[in-house]
Coordinates of C-alpha atoms in Angstrom, one line a residue:
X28 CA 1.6 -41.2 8.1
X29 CA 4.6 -39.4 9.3
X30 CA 6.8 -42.1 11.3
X31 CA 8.8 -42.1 14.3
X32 CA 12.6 -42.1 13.6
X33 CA 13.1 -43.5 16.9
X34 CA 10.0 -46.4 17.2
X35 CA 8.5 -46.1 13.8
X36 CA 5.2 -45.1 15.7
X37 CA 2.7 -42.7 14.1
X38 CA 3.6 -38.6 14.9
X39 CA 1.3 -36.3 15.6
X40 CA 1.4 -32.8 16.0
X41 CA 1.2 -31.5 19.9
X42 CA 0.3 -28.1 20.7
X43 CA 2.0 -27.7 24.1
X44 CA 5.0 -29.5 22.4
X45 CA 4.5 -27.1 19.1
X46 CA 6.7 -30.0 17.7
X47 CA 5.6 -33.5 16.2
X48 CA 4.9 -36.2 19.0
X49 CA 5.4 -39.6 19.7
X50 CA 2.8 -41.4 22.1
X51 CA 5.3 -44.5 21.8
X52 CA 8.3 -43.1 22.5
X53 CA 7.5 -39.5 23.6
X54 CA 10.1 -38.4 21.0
X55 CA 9.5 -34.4 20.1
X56 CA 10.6 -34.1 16.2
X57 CA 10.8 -31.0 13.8
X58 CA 8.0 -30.8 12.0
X59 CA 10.2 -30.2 8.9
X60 CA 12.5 -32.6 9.4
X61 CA 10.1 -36.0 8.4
X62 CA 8.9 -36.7 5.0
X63 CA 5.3 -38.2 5.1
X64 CA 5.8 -42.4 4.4
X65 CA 4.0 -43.0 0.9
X66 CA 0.3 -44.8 1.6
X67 CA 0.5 -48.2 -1.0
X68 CA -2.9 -47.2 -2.7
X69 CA -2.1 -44.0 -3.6
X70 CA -1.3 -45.1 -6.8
X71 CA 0.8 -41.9 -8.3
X72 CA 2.3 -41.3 -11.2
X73 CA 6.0 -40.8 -12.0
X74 CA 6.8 -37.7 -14.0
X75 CA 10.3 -37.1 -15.8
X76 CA 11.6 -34.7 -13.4
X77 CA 10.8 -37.6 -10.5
X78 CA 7.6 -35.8 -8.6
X79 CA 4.6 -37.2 -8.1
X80 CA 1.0 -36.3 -9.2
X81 CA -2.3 -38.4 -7.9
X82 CA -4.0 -39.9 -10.9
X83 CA -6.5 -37.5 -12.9
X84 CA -9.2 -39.0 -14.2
X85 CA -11.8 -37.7 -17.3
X86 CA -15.3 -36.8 -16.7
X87 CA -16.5 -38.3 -19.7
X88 CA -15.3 -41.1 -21.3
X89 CA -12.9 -41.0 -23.9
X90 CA -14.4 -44.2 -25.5
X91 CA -18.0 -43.7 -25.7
X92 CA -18.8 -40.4 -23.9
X93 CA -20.5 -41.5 -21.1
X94 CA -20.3 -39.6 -17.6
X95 CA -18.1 -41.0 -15.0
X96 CA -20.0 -42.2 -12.1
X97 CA -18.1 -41.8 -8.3
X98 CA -15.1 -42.7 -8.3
X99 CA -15.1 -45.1 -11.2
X100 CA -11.5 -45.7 -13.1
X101 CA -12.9 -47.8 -16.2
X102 CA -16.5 -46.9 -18.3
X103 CA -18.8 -49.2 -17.0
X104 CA -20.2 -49.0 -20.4
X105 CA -17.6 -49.8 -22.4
X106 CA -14.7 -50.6 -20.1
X107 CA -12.6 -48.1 -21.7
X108 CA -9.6 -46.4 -19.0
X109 CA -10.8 -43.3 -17.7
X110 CA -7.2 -42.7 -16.3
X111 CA -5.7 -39.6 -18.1
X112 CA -2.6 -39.5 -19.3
X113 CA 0.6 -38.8 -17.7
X114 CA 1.6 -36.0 -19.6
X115 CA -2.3 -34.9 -19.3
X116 CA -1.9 -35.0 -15.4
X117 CA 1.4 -33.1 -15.5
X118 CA -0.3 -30.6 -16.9
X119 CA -3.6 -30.5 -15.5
X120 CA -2.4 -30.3 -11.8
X121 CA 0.9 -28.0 -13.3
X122 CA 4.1 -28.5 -13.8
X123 CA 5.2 -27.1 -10.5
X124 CA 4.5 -30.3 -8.2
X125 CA 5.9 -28.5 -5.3
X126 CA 2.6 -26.3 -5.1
X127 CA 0.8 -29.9 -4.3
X128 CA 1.3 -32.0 -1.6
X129 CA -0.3 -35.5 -1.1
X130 CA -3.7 -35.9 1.3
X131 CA -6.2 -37.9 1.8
X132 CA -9.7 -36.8 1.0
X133 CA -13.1 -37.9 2.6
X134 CA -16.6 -37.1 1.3
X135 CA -19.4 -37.3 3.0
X136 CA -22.0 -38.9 1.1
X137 CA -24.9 -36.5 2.5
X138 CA -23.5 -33.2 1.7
X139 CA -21.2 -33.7 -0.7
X140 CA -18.5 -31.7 2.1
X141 CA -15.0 -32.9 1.6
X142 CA -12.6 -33.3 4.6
X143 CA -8.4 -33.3 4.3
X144 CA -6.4 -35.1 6.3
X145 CA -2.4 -36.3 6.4
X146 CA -3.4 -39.2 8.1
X147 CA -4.4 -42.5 6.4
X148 CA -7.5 -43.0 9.2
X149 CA -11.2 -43.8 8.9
X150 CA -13.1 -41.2 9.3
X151 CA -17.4 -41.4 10.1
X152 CA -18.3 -38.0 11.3
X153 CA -18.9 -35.1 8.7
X154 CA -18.6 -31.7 10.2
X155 CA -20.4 -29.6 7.7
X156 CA -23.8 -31.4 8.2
X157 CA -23.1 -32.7 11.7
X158 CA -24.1 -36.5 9.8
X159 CA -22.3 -39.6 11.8
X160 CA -21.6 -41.9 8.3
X161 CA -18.8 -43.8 7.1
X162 CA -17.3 -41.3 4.5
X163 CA -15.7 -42.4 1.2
X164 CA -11.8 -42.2 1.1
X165 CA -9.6 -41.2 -2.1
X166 CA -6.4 -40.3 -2.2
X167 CA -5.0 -36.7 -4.2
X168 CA -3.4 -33.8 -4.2
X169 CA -4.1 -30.6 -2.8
X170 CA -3.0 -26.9 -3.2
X171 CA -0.3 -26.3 -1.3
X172 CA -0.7 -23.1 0.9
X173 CA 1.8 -20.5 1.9
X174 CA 1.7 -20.1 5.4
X175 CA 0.5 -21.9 8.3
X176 CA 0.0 -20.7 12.1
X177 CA 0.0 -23.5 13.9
X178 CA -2.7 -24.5 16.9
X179 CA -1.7 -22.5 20.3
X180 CA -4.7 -23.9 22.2
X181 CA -5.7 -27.0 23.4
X182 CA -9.1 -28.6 23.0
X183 CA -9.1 -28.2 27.1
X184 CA -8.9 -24.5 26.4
X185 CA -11.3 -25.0 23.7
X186 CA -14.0 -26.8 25.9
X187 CA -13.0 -23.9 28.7
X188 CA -13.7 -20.8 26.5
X189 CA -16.9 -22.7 24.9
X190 CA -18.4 -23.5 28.9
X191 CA -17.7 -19.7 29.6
X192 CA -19.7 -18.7 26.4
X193 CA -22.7 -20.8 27.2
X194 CA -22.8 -19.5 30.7
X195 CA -24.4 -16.7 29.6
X196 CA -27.2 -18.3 27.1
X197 CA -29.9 -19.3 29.4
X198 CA -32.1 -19.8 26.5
X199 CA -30.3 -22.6 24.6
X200 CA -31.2 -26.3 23.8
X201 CA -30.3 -28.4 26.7
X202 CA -27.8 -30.6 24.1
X203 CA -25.4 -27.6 22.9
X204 CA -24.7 -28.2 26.9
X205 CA -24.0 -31.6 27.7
X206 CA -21.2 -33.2 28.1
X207 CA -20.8 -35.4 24.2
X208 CA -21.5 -31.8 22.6
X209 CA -18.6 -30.1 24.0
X210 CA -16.3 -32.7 23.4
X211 CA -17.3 -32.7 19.4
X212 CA -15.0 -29.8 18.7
X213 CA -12.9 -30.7 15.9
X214 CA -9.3 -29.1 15.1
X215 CA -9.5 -27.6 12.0
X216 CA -7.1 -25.5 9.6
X217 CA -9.1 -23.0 7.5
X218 CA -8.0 -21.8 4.5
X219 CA -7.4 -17.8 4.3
X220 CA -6.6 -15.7 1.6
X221 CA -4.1 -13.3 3.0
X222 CA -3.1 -9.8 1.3
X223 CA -0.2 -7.7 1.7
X224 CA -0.9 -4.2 0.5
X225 CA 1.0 -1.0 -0.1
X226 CA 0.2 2.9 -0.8
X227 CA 2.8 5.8 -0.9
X228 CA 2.6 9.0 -2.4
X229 CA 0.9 12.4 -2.0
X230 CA -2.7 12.1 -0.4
X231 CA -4.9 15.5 -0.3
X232 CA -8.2 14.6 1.4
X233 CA -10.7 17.5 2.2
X234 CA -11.6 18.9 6.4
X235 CA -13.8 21.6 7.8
X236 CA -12.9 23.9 10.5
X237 CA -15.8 25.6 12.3
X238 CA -15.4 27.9 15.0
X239 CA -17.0 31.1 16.5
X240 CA -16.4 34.7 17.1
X241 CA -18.8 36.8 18.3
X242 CA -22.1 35.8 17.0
X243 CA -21.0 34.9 13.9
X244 CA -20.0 31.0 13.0
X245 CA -17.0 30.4 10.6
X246 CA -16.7 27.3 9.0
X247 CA -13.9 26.9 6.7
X248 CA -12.7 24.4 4.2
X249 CA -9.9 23.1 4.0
X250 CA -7.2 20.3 1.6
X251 CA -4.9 18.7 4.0
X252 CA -2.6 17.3 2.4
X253 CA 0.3 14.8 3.4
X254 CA 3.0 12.6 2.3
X255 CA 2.5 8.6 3.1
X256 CA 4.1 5.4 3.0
X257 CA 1.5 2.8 4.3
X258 CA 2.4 -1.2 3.9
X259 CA -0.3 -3.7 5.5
X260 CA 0.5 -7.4 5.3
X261 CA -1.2 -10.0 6.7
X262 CA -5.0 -8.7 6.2
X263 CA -6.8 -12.2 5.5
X264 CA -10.1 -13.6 4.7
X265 CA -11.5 -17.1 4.3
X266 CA -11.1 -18.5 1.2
X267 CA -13.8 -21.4 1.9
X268 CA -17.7 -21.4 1.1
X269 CA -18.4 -23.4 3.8
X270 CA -16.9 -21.0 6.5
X271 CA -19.7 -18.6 7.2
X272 CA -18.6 -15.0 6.9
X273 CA -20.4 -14.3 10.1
X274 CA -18.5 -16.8 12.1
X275 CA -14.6 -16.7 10.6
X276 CA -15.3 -12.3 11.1
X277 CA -16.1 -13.3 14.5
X278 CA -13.1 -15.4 15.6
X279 CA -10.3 -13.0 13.4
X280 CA -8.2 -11.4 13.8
X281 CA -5.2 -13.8 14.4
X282 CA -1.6 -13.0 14.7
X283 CA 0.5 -13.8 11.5
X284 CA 3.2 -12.1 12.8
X285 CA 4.5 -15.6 14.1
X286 CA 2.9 -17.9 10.9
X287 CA 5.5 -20.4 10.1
X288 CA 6.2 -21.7 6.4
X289 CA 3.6 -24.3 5.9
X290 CA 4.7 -28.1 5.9
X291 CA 2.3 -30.8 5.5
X292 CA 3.1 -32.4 9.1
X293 CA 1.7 -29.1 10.9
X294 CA -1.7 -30.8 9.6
X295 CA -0.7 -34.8 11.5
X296 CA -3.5 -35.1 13.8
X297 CA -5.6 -32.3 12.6
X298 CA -8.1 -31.8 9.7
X299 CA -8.1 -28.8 6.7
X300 CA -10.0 -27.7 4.1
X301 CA -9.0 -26.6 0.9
X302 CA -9.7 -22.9 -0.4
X303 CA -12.8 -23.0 -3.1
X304 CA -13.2 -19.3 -3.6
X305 CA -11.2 -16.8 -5.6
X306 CA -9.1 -14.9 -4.5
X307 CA -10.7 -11.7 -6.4
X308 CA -13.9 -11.7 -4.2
X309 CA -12.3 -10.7 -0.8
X310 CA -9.9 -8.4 -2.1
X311 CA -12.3 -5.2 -2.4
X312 CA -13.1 -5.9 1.8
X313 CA -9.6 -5.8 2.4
X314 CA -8.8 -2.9 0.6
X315 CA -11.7 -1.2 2.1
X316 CA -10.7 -2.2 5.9
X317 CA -7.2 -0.9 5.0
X318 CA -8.5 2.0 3.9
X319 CA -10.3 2.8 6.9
X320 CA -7.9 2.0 9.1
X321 CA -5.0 4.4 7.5
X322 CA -7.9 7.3 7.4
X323 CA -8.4 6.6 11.4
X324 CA -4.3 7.3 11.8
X325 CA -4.3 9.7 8.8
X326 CA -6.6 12.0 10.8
X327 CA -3.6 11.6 13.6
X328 CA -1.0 13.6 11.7
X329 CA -0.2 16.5 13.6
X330 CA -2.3 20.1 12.8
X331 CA -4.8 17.8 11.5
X332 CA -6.7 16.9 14.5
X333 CA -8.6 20.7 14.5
X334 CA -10.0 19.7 11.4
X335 CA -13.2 17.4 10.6
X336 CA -12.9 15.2 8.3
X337 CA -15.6 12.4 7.7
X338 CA -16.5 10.9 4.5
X339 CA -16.2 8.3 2.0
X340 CA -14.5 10.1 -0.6
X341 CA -11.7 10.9 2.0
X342 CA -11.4 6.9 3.2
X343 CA -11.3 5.7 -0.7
X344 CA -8.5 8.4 -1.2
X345 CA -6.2 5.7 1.0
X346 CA -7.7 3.2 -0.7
X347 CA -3.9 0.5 -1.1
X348 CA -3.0 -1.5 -3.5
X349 CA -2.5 -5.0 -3.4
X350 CA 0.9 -6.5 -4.5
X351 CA 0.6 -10.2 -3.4
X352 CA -2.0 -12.1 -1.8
X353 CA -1.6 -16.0 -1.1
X354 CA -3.4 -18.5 1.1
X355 CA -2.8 -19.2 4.8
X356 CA -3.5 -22.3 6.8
X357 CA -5.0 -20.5 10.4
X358 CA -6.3 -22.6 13.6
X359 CA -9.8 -23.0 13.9
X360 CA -11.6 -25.1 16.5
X361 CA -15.1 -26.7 15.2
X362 CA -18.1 -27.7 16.3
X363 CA -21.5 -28.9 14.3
X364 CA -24.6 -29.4 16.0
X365 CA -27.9 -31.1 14.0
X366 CA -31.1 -30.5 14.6
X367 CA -34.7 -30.4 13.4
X368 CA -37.2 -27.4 12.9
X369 CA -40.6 -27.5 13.9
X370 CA -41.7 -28.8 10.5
X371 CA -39.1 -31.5 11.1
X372 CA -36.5 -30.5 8.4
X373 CA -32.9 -31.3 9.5
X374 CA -30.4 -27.9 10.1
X375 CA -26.7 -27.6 11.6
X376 CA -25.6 -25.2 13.9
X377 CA -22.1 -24.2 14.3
X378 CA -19.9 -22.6 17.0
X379 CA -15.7 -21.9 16.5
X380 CA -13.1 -21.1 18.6
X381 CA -9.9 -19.3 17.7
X382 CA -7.3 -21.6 17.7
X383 CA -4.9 -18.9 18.3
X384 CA -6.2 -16.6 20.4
X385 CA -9.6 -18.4 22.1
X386 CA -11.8 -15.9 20.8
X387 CA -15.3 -17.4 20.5
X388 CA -17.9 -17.2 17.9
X389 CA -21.3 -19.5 17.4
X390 CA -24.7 -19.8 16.7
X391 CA -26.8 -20.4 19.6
X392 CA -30.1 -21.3 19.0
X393 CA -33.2 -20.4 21.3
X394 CA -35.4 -23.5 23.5
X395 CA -38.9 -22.0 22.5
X396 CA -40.1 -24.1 26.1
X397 CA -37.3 -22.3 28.1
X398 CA -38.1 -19.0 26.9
X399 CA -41.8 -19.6 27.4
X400 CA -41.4 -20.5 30.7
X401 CA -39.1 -18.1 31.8
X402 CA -41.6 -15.6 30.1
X403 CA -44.4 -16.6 32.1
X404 CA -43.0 -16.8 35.9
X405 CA -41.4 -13.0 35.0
X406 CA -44.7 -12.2 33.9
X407 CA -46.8 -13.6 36.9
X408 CA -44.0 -11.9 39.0
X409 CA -44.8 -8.3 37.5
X410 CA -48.4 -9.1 38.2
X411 CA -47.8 -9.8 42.0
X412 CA -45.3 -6.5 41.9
X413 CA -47.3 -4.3 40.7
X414 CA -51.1 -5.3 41.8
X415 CA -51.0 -6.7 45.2
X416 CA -47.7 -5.2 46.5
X417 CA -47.1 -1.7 44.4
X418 CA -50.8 -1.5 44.0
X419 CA -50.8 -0.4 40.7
X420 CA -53.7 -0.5 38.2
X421 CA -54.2 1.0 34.9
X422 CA -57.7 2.5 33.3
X423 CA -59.2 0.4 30.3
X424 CA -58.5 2.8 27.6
X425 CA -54.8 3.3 28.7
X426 CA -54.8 -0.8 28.6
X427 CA -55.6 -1.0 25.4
X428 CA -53.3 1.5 23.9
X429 CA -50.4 0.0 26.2
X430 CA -51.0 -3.7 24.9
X431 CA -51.3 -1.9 20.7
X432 CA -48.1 -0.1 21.2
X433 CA -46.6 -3.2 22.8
X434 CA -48.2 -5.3 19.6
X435 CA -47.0 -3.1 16.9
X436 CA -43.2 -3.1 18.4
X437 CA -43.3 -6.8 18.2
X438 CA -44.5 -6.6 14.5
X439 CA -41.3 -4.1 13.9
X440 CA -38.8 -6.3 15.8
X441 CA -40.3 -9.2 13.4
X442 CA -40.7 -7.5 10.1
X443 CA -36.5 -6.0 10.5
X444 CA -35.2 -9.7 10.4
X445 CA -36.8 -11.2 7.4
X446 CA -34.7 -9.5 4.9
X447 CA -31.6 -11.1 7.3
X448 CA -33.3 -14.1 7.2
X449 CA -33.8 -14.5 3.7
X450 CA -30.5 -13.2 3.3
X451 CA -28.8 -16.3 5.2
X452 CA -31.2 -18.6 3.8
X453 CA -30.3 -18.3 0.4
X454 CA -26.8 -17.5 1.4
X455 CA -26.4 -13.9 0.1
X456 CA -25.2 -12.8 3.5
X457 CA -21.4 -14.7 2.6
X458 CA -20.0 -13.8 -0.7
X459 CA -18.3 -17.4 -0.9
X460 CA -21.5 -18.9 -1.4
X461 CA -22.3 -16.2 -3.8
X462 CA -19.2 -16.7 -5.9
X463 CA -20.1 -20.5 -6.0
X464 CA -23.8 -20.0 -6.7
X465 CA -23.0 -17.8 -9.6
X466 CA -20.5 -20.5 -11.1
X467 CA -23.2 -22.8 -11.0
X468 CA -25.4 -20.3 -12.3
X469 CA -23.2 -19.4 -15.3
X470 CA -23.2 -16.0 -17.2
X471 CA -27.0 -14.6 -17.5
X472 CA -28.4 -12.9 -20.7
X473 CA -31.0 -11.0 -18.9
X474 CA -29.3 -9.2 -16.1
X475 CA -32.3 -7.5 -15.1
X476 CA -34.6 -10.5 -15.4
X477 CA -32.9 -12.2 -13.2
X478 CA -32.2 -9.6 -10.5
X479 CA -36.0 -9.3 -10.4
X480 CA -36.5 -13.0 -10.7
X481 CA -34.2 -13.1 -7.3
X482 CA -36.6 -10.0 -5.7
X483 CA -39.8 -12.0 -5.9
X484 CA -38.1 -15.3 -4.3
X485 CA -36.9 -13.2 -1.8
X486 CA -40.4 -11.8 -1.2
X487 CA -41.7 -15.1 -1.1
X488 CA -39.6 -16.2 1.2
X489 CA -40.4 -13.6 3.9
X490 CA -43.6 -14.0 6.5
X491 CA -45.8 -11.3 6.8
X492 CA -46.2 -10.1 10.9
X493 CA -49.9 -9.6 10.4
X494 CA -49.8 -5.8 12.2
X495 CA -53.2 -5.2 11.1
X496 CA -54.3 -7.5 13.7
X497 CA -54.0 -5.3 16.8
X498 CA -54.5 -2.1 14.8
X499 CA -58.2 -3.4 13.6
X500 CA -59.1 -4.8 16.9
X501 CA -58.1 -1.6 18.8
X502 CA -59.3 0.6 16.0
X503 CA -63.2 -1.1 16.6
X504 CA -63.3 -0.8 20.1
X505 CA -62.5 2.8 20.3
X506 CA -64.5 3.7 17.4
X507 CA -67.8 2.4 18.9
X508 CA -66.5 4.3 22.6
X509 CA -66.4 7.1 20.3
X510 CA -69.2 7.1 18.4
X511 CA -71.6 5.1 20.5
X512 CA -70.1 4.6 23.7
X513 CA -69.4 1.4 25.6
X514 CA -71.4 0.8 28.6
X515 CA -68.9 -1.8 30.3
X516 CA -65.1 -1.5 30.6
X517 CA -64.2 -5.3 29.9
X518 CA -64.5 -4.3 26.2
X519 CA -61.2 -2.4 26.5
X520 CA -59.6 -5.3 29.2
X521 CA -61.4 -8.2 26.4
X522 CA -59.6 -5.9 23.0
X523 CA -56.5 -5.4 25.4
X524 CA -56.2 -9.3 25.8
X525 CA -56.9 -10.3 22.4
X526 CA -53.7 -7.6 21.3
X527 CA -51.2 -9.5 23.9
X528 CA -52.6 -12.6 22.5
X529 CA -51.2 -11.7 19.3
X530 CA -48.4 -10.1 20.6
X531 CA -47.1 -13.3 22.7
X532 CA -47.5 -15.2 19.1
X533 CA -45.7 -13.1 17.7
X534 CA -42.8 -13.1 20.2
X535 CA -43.4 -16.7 19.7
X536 CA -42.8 -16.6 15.9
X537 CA -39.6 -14.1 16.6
X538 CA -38.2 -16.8 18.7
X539 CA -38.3 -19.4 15.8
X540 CA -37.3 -17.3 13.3
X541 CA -34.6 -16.3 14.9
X542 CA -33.6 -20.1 15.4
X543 CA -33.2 -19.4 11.4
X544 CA -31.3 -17.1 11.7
X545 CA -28.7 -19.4 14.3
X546 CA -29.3 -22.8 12.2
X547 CA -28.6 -23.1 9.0
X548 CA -30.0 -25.3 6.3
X549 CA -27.8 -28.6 5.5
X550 CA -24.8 -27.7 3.1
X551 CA -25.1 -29.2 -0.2
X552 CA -21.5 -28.9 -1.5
X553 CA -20.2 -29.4 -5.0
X554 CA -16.6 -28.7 -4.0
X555 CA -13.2 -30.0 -2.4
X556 CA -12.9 -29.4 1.1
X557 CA -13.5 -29.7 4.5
X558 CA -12.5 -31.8 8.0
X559 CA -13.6 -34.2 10.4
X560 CA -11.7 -34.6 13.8
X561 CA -9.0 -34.1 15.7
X562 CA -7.2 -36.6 17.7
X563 CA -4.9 -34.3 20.5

């Protein structure tokens, strides 16, 4: 804990106050000014040039080999140390101590998550998998970032940006509205990989000029080239698997323009996570945004504007180079929400605010009973609309081909998502989860067995929308009217039911599999990281 100079109470970091905060006292202090007061169980060791590094401990024992279970300090085997070293911690954790800084770690016993905090408190909530558990407590070290940008808003302005957002989803679960739901929202400092990037030199990208005269149409083609010295800094993405890409897109950008250097008291109060994914695998998007954002003011250059220039050849010709990249601490608020599917399996949903800026981004799930119902009184109110007051009715053939083109647009709409679905299932739609599954994975021999190993999961993984259904049903009925001949009409009216039969199913199985698509399955995490609450 970080004490009170004046009362010796517990500071904590207030956003209105941007300063460390005394409840006791109400003394504001620097956040750079206090050293954090050394827990008794941390346990460290001393080092030559007097810092301090947690304990390190071996994942096999040194005596007889076994594999160390939790968070075991002697073989339960043999009853051999499994402390290393000092000189084997020094080096493991590196010799610069000043890129650590002391935390306390939780992990939740479900997921596996990890939460950081500064504080020395209990925590028994787990915001990864939304599971409400007492979480086991060590004490480490963990890299120390860069840069931090402290919270601007307030979980007030939270809860106020997140009751404006739901405003608008008629449709959701009655809980993601209540009361105890918006009140979950826990502070959290994500870890970000920021680059700073530079380009200068001569750029020659090629533009078309067409124009007429006469009859005739000129088009000419042109080099336009230009001098340029471009630097971008500050161009960040998260450097945590268990951020969805979807959702820390949807909250950025924030403004580093005011990031401060990063102390460990900005965190007092708050939870982090720590960064679990290299810093390569982001650095190809950033270029690329970059890159399309120089081409978008390239094209600005005076004389230029006559010209058309469009391609991907032209944008990879601005294509920066990055000269430092480091990780940033950046506001996020954070909210998990557990749930089960229809076949009773448990998933989260999540929803973050920009703790910054306020910007919102979640995954809102669908009430398969609302939509139903609202479905049916909008349909009874067309009915009324149209038979008894507009006095509209349609002929049995056209009521037939109505319902199958209504049908086979369902299919469409349902068929386009599974490839998404899958996608998010499996976790190919984040390349953090991708980087981890392949370290797991390890190197493969067979490239191309694999790859088609991966296409037939995916393709078992994907529901069929059954399209044949309305095409065989409409295709018999008006191949006996056509050959035959149908006596009585309520053929047609029978076949045109039987199509919006299917076609309400199938609106029924869009709904839940787009709940997939806004749920996600419980995080299973092999990994450092994470949070749990924060008390402002």
């Amino acid at each position: 804990m970080y004490a009170c100079p004046n009362c010796s109470g517990n500071l904590k970091f207030n956003i209105e106050k941007q300063a460390l905060y005394c409840d006791f006292c109400n003394a504001v202090v620097d956040p750079y000014s206090v050293v954090k007061e050394r827990d008794a169980e941390e346990g460290d060791l001393k080092i030559k040039d007097n810092a301090n590094v947690a304990a390190l401990y071996y994942d096999e024992c040194p005596g007889c080999g076994a594999k160390r279970e939790g968070d075991e300090t002697v073989c339960s085997y043999c009853g051999t140390s499994l402390a290393k070293p000092v000189e084997q911690a020094v080096m493991d954790v590196g010799s610069n101590a000043e890129n650590y800084y002391d935390v306390t770690f939780f992990r939740c016993p479900q997921c596996g998550g990890e939460i950081i905090t500064e504080d020395n408190e209990a925590a028994a909530f787990c915001s990864f998998c939304g599971a409400s558990t007492i979480l086991d407590r060590r004490i480490s070290k963990a890299r120390r970032p860069k840069f931090i940008v402290p919270f601007k808003k307030t979980k007030k302005d939270c809860m106020s940006a997140y009751n404006s957002f739901m405003k608008s989803a008629f449709f959701a679960p009655s809980e993601m509205k209540s009361e105890k739901c918006v009140d979950s929202f826990r502070g959290i400092y994500m870890p970000f990989w920021t680059y700073q990037t530079h380009k200068n030199g001569n750029v020659t990208v090629n533009g078309t000029r067409v124009y007429h005269r006469g009859d005739y149409k000129y088009t000419e083609n042109h080099a336009l080239s230009a001098d340029i010295d471009m630097e971008y800094d500050n161009v960040s993405f998260d450097a945590s698997s268990s951020f969805a890409d979807n959702l820390s897109q949807g909250i950025s950008p924030f403004d580093q323009s005011v990031q401060q250097d990063f102390a460990p008291s900005f965190l007092s109060g708050f939870y982090a996570d720590t960064s679990d994914v290299d810093d390569m695998v982001y650095q190809s998007d950033a270029q690329k945004l970059i890159a399309k954002d120089a081409f978008d003011k390239f094209k600005k250059i005076p004389g230029f504007g006559r010209y058309g220039m469009t391609g991907n050849n032209n944008v990879d010709k601005l294509t920066p180079n990055v000269h430092n990249k480091f990780l940033t601490m950046l506001p996020v608020w954070f909210m998990s929400i557990r749930s089960k599917d229809k076949k009773g399996n448990d998933r989260v949903s999540y929803t973050v605010v920009n703790g910054q800026t306020g910007k919102i981004a979640g995954d809102v799930p669908i009430a398969v009973n609302k939509y139903i119902l609202a479905s049916t009184v909008l349909s009874l109110g067309l009915f009324v609309v149209l038979n008894f007051l507009l006095n509209f009715t349609i002929v049995p053939k056209t009521a037939l081909l109505i319902s199958c083109i209504v049908a086979f647009i369902m299919a469409g709409i349902f068929s386009s998502h599974e490839s998404k679905i899958v996608d998010r299932e499996l976790g190919d739609d984040d390349k953090g989860l991708q980087q981890i599954k392949k370290s797991k994975e390890g190197p493969s021999n067979n490239i191309a067995l694999k790859k088609k190993q991966e296409q037939a999961v995916k393709k078992s993984m994907k529901q069929k929308s059954y399209f044949w259904i309305p095409l065989i049903i409409g295709g018999v009925i008006l191949g006996i009217e056509y050959t035959v001949g149908l006596v009585s009409d309520m053929w047609f009216y029978g076949g045109a039911m039987a199509i919006m039969a299917y076609t309400v199913w199938c609106i029924i199985r869009i709904v839940s599999r787009y709940n997939m698509l806004t749920t996600r399955k419980l995080p299973q995490f092999d990994r450092k990281g994470g949070d749990d609450s924060a008390k402002v």
